[in-house]
mmCIF file with all atom_site columns, C-alpha atoms in Angstrom:
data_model
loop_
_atom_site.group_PDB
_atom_site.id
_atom_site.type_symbol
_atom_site.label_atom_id
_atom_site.label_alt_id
_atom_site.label_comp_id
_atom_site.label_asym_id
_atom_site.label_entity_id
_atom_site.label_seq_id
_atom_site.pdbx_PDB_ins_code
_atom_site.Cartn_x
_atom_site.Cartn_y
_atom_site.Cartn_z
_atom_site.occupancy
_atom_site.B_iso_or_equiv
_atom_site.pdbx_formal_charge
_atom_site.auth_seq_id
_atom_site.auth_comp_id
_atom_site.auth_asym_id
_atom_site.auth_atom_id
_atom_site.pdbx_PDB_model_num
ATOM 1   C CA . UNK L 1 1   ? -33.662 -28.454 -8.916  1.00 54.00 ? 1   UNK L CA 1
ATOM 2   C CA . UNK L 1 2   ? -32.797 -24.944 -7.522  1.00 75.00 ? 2   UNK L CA 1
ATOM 3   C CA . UNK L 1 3   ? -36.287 -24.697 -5.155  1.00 81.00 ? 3   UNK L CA 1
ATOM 4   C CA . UNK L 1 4   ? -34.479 -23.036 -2.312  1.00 91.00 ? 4   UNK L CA 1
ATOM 5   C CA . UNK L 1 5   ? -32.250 -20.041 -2.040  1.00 94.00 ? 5   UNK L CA 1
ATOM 6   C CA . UNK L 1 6   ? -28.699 -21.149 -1.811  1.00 95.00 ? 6   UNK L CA 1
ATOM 7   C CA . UNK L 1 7   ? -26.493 -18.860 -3.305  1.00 97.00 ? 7   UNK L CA 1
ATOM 8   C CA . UNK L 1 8   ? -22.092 -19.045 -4.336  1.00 97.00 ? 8   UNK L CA 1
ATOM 9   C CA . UNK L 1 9   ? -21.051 -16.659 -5.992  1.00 98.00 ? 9   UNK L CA 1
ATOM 10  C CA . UNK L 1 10  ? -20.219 -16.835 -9.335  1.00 98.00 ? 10  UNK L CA 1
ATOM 11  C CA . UNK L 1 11  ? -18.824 -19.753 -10.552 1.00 98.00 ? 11  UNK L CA 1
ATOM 12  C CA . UNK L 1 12  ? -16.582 -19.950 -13.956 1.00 97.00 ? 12  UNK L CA 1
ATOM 13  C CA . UNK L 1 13  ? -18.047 -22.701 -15.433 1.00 96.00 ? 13  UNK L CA 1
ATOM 14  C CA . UNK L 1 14  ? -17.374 -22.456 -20.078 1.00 95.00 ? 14  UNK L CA 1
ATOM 15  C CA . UNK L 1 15  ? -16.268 -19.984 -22.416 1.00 94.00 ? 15  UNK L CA 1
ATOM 16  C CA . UNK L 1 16  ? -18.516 -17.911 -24.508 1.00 93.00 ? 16  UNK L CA 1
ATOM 17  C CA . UNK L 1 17  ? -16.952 -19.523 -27.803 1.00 90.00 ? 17  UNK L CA 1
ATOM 18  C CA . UNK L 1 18  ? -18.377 -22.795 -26.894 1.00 87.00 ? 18  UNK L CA 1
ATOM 19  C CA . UNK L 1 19  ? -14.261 -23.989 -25.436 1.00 86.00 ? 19  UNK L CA 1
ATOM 20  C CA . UNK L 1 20  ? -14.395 -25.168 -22.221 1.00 86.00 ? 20  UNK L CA 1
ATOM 21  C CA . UNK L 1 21  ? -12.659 -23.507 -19.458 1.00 90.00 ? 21  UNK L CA 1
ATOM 22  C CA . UNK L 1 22  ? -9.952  -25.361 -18.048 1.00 92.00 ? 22  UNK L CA 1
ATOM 23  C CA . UNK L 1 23  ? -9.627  -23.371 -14.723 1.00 93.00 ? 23  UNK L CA 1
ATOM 24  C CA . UNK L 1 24  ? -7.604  -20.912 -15.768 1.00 95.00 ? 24  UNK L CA 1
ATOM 25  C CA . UNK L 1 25  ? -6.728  -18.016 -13.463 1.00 97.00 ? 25  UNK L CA 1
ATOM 26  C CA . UNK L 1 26  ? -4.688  -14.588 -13.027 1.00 98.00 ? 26  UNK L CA 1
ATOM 27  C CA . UNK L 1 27  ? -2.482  -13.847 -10.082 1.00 98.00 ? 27  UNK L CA 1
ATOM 28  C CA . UNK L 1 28  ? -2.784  -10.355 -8.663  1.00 98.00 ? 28  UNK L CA 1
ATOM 29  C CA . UNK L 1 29  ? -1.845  -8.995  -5.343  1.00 98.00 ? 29  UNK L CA 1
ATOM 30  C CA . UNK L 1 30  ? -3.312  -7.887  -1.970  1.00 98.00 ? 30  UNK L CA 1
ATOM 31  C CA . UNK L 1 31  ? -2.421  -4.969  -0.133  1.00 98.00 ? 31  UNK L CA 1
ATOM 32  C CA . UNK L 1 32  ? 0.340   -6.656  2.155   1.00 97.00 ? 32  UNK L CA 1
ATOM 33  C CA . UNK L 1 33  ? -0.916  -4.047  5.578   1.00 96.00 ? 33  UNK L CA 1
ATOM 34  C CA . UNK L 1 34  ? -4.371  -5.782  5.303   1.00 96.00 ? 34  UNK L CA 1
ATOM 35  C CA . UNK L 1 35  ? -7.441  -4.842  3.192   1.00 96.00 ? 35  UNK L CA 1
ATOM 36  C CA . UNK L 1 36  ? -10.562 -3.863  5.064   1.00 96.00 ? 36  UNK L CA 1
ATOM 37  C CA . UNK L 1 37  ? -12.875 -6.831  3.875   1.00 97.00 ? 37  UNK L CA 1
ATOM 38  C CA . UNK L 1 38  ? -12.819 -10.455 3.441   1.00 98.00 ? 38  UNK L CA 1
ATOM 39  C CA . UNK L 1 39  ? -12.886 -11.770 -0.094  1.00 98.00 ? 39  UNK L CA 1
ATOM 40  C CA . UNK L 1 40  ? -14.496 -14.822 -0.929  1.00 98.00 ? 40  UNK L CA 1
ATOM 41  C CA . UNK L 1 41  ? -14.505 -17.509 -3.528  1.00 98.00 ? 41  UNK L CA 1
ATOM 42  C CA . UNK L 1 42  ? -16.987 -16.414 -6.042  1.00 98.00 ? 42  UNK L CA 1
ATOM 43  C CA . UNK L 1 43  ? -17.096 -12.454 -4.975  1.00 98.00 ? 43  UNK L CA 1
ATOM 44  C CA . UNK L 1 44  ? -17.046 -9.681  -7.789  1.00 98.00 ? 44  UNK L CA 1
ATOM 45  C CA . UNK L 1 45  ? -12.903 -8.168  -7.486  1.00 98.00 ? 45  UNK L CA 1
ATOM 46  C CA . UNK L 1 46  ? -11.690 -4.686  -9.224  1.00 97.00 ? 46  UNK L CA 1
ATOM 47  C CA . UNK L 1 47  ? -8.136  -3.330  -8.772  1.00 96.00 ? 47  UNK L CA 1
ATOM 48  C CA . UNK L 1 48  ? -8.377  -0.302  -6.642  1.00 94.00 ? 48  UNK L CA 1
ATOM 49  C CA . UNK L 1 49  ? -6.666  2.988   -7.029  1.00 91.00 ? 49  UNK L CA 1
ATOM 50  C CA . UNK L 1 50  ? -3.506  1.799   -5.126  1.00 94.00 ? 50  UNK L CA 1
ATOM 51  C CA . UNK L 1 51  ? -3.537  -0.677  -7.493  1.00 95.00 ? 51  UNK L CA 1
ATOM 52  C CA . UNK L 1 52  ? -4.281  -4.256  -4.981  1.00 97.00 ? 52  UNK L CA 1
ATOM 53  C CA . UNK L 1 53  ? -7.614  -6.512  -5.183  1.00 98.00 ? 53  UNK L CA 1
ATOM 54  C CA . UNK L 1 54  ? -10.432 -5.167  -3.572  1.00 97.00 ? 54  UNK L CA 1
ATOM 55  C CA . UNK L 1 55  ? -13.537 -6.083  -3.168  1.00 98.00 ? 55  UNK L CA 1
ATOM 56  C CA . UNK L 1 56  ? -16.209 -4.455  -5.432  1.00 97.00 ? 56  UNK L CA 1
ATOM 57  C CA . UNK L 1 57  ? -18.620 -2.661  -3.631  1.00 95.00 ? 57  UNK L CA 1
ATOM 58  C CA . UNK L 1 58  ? -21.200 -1.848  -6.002  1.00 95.00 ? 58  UNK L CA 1
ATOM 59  C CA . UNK L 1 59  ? -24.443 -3.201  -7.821  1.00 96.00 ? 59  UNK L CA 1
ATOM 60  C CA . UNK L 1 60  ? -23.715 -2.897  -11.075 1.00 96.00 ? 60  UNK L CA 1
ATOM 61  C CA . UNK L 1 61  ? -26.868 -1.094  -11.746 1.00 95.00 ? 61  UNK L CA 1
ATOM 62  C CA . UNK L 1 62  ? -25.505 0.607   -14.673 1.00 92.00 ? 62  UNK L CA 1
ATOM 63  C CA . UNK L 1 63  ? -22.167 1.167   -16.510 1.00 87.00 ? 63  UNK L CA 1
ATOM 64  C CA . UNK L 1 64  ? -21.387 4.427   -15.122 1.00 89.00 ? 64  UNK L CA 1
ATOM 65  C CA . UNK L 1 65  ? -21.783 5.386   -11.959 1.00 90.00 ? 65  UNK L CA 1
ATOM 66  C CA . UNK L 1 66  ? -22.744 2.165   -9.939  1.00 93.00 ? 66  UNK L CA 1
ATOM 67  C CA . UNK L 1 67  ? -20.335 0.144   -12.359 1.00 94.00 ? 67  UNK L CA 1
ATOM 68  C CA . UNK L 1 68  ? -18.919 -2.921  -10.662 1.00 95.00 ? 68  UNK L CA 1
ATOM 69  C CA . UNK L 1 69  ? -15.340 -0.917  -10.511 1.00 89.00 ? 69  UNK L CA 1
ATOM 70  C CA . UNK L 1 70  ? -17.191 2.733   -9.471  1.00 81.00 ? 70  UNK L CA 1
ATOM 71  C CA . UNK L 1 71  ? -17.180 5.256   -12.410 1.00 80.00 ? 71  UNK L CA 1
ATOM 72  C CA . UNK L 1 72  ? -16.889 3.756   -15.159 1.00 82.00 ? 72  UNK L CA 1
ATOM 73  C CA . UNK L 1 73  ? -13.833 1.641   -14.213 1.00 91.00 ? 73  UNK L CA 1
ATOM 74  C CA . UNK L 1 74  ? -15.585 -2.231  -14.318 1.00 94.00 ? 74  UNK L CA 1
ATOM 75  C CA . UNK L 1 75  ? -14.155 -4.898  -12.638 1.00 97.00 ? 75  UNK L CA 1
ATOM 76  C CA . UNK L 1 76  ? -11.054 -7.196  -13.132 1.00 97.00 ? 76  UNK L CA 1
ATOM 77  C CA . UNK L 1 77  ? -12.959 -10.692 -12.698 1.00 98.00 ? 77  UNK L CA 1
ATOM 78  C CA . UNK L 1 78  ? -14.156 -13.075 -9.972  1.00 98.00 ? 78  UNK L CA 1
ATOM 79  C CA . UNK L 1 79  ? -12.105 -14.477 -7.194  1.00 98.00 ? 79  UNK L CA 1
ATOM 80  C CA . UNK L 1 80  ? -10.691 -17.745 -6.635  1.00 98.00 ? 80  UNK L CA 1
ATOM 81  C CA . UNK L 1 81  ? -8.822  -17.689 -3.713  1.00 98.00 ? 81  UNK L CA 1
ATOM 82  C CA . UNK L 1 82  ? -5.441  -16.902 -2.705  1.00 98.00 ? 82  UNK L CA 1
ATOM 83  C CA . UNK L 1 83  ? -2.344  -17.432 -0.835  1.00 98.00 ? 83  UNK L CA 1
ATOM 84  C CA . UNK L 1 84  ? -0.235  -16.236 1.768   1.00 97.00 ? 84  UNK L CA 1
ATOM 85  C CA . UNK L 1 85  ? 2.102   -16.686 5.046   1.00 97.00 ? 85  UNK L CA 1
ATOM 86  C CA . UNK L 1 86  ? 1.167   -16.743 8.379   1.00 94.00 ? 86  UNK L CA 1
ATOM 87  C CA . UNK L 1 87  ? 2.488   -15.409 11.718  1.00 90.00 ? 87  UNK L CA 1
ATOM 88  C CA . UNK L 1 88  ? 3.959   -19.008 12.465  1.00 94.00 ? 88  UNK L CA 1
ATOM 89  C CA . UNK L 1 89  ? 5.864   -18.663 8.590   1.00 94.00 ? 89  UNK L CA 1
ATOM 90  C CA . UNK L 1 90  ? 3.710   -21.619 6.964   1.00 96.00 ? 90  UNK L CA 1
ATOM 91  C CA . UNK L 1 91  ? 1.953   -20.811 3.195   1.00 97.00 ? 91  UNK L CA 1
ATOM 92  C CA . UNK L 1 92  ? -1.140  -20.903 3.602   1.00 97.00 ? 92  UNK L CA 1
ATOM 93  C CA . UNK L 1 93  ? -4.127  -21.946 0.505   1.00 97.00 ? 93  UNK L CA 1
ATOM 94  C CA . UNK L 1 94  ? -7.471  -20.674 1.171   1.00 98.00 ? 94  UNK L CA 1
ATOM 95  C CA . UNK L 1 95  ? -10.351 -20.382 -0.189  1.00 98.00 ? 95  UNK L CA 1
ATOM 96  C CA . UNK L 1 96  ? -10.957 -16.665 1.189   1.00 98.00 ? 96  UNK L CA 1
ATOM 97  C CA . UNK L 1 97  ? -8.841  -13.912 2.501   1.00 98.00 ? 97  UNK L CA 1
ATOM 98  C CA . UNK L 1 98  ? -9.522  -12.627 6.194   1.00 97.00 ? 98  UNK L CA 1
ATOM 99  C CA . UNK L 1 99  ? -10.125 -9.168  6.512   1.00 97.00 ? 99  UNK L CA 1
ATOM 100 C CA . UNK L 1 100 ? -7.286  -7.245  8.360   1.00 96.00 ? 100 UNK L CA 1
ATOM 101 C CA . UNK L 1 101 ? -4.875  -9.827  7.460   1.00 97.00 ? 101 UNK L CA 1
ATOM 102 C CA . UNK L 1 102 ? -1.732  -8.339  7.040   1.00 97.00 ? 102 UNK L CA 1
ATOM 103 C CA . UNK L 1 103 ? 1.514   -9.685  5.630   1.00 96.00 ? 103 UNK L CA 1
ATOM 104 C CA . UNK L 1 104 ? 4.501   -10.601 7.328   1.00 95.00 ? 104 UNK L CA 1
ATOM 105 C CA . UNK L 1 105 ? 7.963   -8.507  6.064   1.00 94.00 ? 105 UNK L CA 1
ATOM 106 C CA . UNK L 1 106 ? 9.233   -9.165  3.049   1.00 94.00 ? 106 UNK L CA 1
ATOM 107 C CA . UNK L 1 107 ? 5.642   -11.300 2.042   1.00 96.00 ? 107 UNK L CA 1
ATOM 108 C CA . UNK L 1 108 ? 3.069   -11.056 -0.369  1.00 97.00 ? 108 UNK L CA 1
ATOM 109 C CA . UNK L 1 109 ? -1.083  -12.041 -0.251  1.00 98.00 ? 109 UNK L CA 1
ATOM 110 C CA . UNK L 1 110 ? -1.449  -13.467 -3.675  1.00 98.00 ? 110 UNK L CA 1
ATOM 111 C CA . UNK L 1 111 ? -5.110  -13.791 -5.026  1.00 98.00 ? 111 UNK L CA 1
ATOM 112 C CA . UNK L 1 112 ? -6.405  -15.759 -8.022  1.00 98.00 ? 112 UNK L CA 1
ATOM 113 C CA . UNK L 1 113 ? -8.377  -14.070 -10.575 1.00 98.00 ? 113 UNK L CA 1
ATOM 114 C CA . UNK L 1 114 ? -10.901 -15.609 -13.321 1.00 98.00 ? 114 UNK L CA 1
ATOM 115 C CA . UNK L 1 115 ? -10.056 -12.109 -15.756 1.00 98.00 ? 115 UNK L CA 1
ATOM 116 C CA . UNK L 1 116 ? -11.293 -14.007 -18.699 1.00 96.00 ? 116 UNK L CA 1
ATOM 117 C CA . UNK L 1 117 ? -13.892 -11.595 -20.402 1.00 95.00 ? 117 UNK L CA 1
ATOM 118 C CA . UNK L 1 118 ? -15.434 -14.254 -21.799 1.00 96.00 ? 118 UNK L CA 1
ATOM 119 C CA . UNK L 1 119 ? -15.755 -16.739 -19.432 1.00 97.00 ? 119 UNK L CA 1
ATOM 120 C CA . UNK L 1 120 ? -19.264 -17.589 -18.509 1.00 98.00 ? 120 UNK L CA 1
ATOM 121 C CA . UNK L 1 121 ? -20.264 -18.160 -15.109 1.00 98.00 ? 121 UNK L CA 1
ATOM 122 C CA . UNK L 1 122 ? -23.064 -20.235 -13.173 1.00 98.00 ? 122 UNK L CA 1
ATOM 123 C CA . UNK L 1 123 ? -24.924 -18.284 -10.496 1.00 98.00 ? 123 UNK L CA 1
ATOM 124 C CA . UNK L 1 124 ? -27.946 -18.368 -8.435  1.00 98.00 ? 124 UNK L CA 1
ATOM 125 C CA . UNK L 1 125 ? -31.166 -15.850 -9.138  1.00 97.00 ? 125 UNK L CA 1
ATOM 126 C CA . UNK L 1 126 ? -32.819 -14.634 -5.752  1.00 96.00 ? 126 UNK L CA 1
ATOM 127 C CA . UNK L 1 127 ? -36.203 -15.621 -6.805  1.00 96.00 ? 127 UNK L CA 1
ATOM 128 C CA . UNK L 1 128 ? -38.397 -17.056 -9.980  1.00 95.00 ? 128 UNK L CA 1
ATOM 129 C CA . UNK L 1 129 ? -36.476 -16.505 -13.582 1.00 93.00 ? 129 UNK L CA 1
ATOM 130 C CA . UNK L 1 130 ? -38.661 -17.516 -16.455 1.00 94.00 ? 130 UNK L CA 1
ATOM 131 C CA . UNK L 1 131 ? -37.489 -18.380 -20.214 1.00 96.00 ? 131 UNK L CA 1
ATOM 132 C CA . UNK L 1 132 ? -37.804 -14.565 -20.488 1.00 96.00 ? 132 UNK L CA 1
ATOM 133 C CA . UNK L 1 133 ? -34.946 -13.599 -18.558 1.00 97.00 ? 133 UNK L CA 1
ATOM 134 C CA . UNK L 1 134 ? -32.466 -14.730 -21.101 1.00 97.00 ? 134 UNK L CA 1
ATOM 135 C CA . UNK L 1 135 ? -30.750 -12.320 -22.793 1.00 97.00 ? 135 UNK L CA 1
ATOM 136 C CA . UNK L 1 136 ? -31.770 -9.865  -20.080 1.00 98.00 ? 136 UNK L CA 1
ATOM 137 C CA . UNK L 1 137 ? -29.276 -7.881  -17.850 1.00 98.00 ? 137 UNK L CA 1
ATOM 138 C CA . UNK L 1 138 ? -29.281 -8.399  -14.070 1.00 98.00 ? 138 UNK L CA 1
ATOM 139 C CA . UNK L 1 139 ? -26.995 -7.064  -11.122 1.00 97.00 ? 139 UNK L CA 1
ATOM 140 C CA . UNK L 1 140 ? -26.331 -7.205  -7.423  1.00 98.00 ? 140 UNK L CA 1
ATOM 141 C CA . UNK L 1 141 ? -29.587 -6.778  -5.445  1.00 97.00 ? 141 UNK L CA 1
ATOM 142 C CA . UNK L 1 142 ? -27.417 -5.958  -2.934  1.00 95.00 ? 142 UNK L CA 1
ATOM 143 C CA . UNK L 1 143 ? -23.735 -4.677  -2.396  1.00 96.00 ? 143 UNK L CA 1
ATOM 144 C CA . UNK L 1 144 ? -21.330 -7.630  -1.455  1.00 97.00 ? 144 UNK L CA 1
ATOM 145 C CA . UNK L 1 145 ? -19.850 -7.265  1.656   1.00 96.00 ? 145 UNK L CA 1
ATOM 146 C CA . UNK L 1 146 ? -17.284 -8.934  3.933   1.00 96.00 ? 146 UNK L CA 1
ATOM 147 C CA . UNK L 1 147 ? -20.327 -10.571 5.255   1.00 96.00 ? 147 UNK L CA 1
ATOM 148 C CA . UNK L 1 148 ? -21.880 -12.256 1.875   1.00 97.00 ? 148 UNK L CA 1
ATOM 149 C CA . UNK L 1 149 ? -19.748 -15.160 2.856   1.00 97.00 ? 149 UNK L CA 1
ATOM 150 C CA . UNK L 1 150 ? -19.236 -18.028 4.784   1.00 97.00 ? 150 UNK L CA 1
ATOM 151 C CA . UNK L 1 151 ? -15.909 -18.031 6.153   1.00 97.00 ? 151 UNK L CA 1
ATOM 152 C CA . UNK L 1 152 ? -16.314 -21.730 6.933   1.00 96.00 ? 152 UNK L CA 1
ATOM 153 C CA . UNK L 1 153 ? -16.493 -22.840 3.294   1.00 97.00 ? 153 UNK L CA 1
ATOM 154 C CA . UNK L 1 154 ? -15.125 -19.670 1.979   1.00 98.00 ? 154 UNK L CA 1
ATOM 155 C CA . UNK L 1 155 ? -17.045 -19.519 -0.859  1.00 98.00 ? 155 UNK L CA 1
ATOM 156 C CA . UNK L 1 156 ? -19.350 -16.192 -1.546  1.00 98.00 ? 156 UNK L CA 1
ATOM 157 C CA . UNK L 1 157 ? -23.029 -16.306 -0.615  1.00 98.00 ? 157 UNK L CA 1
ATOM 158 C CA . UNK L 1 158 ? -24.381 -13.557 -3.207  1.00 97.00 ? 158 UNK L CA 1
ATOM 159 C CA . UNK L 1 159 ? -27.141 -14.138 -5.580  1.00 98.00 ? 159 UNK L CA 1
ATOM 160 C CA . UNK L 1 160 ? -27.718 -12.188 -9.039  1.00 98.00 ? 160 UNK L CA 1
ATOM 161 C CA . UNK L 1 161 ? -31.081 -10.702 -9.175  1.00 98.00 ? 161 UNK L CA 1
ATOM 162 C CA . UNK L 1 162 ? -34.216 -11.805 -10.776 1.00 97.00 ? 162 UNK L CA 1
ATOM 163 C CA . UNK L 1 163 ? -35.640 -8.680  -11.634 1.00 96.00 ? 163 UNK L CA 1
ATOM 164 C CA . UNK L 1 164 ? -34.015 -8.368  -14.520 1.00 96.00 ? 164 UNK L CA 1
ATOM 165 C CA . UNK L 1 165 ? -33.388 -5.369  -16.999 1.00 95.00 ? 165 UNK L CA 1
ATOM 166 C CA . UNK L 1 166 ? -33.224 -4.474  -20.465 1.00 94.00 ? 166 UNK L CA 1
ATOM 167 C CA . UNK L 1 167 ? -31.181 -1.213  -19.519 1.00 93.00 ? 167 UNK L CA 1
ATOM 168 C CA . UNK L 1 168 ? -27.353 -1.122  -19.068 1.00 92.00 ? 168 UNK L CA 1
ATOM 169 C CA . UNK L 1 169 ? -26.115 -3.539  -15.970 1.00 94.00 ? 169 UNK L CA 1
ATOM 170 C CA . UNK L 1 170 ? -23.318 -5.617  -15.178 1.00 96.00 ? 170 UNK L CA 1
ATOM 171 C CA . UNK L 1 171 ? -24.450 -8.897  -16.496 1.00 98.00 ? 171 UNK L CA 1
ATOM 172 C CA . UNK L 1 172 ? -25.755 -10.872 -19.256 1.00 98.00 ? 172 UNK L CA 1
ATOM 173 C CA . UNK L 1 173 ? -28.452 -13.637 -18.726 1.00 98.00 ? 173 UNK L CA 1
ATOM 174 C CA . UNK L 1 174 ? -26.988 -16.142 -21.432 1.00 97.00 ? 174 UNK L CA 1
ATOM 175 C CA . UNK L 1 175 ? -28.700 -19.793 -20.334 1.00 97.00 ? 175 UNK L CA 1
ATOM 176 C CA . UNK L 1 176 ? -30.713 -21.473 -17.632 1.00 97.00 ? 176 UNK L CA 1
ATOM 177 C CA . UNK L 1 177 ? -28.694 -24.069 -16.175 1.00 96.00 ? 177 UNK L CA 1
ATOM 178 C CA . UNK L 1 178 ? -31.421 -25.486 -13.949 1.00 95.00 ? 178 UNK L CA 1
ATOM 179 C CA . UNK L 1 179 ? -35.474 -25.951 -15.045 1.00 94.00 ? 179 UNK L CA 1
ATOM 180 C CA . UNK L 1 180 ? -36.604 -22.001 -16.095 1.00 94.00 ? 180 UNK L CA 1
ATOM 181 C CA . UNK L 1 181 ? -39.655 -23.283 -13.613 1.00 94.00 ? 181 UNK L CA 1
ATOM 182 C CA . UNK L 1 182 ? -37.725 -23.347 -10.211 1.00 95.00 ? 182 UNK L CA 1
ATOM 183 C CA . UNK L 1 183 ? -37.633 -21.057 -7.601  1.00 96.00 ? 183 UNK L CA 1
ATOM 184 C CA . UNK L 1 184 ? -34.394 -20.180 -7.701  1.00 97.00 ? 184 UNK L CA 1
ATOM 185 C CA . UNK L 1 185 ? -32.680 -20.732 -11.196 1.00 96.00 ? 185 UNK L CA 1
ATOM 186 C CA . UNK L 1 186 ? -29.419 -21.413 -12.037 1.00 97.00 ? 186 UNK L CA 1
ATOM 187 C CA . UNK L 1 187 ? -28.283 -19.291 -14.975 1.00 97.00 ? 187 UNK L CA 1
ATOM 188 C CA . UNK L 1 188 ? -25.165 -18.883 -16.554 1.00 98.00 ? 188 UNK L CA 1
ATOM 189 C CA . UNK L 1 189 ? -23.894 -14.978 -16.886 1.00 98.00 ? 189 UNK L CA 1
ATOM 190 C CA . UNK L 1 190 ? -21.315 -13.130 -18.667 1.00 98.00 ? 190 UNK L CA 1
ATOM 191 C CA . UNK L 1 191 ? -19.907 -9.670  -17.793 1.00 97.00 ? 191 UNK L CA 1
ATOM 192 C CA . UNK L 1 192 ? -21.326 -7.303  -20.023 1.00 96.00 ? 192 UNK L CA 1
ATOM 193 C CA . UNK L 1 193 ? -18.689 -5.373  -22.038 1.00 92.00 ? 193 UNK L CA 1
ATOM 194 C CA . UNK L 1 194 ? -18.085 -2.003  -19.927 1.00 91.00 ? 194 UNK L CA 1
ATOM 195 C CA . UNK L 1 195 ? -18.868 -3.715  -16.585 1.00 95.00 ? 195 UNK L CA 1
ATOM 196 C CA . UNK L 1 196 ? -15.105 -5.670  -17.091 1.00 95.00 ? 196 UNK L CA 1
ATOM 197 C CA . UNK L 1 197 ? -12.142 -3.794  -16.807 1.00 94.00 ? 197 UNK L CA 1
ATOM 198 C CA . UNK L 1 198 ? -10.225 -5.634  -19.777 1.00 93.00 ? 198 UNK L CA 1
ATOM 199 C CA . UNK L 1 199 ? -12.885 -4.542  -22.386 1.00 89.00 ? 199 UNK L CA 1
ATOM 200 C CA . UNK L 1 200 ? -13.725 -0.778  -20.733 1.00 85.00 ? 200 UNK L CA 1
ATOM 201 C CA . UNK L 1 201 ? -11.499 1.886   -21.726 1.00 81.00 ? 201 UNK L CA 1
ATOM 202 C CA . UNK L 1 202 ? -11.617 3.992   -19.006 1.00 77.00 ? 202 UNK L CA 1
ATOM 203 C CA . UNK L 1 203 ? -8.510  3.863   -16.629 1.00 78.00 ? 203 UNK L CA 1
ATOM 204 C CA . UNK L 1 204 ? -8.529  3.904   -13.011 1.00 70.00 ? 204 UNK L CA 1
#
């Protein structure tokens, strides 16, 4: 039973279509001079302008403006992890990337992507979800940062939140996974349609 707040991240659990998902993931790459935040298993990713992972920065309020991926744009999916050399030359598997880290010559940072649309993910509420909230949208009740995190585990430490919406946001309420009584619900999420980059047709 979820009766404390533990959030982490999102967490790609089934498909939409009633298939299980069977871990699936994309690779994309980091900017090899270092991007600016750590990313963390479980964190909300978009491909910025320059066209490397980044961490998305907003709520997901709405479609437009505060979209996951800024105007419009959505995101491209939830990371996994990633992969990359060190100063000392060995490949290195971790669960998050350091912020700053920068590649060595002739290197890449590889992350791994869930950019399944329809995947459905398992995530935390930050406080009391009743039956109600299902088929509710919620969001970010805050932005994540490279400090909703724990670079020990390196998974994320964001929650979804419980007030929940019936206006435009980035997620879907789908399912409790835990008791609809607890504290702090488990529920299983889906990007809404214009909140992922796949099914939004606005470029970057």
């Amino acid at each position: 039973m979820a009766t404390t707040a533990a959030p982490y991240g999102l967490k790609p659990v089934k498909r939409a279509d009633g298939m299980s998902y069977a871990g699936a993931t994309s690779q994309y790459l980091i900017d090899p001079a270092g991007e600016a935040t750590n990313l963390f298993t479980g964190q909300v990713v978009i491909i910025g302008a320059d066209g490397y992972l980044a961490l998305s920065t907003a709520t997901g309020a709405d479609i437009t403006t505060n979209n996951l991926g800024g105007s419009g744009v959505g995101a491209i999916g939830v990371f996994m992890g990633c992969e990359y050399v060190n100063a000392q030359g060995q490949l290195i598997h971790s669960m998050y990337y350091p912020s700053g880290y920068a590649a060595p010559t002739g290197t890449a940072i590889k992350a791994y992507v869930v950019d399944d649309p329809n995947v459905l993910f398992q995530v935390q509420l930050d406080g009391a979800g009743a039956q109600t909230v299902i088929g509710t949208n919620t969001l970010f009740p805050s932005v994540q940062s490279t400090s909703t995190g724990s670079t020990t585990t390196g998974n994320s430490t964001s929650a979804l939140d419980a007030t929940v919406q019936t206006t435009a946001g980035a997620f879907r309420i789908v399912a409790h996974v835990s008791p609809a009584s607890d504290a702090f619900p488990d529920v299983l999420v889906k990007f809404n349609p214009s909140a992922h980059s796949y099914l939004n047709a606005v470029g970057l």
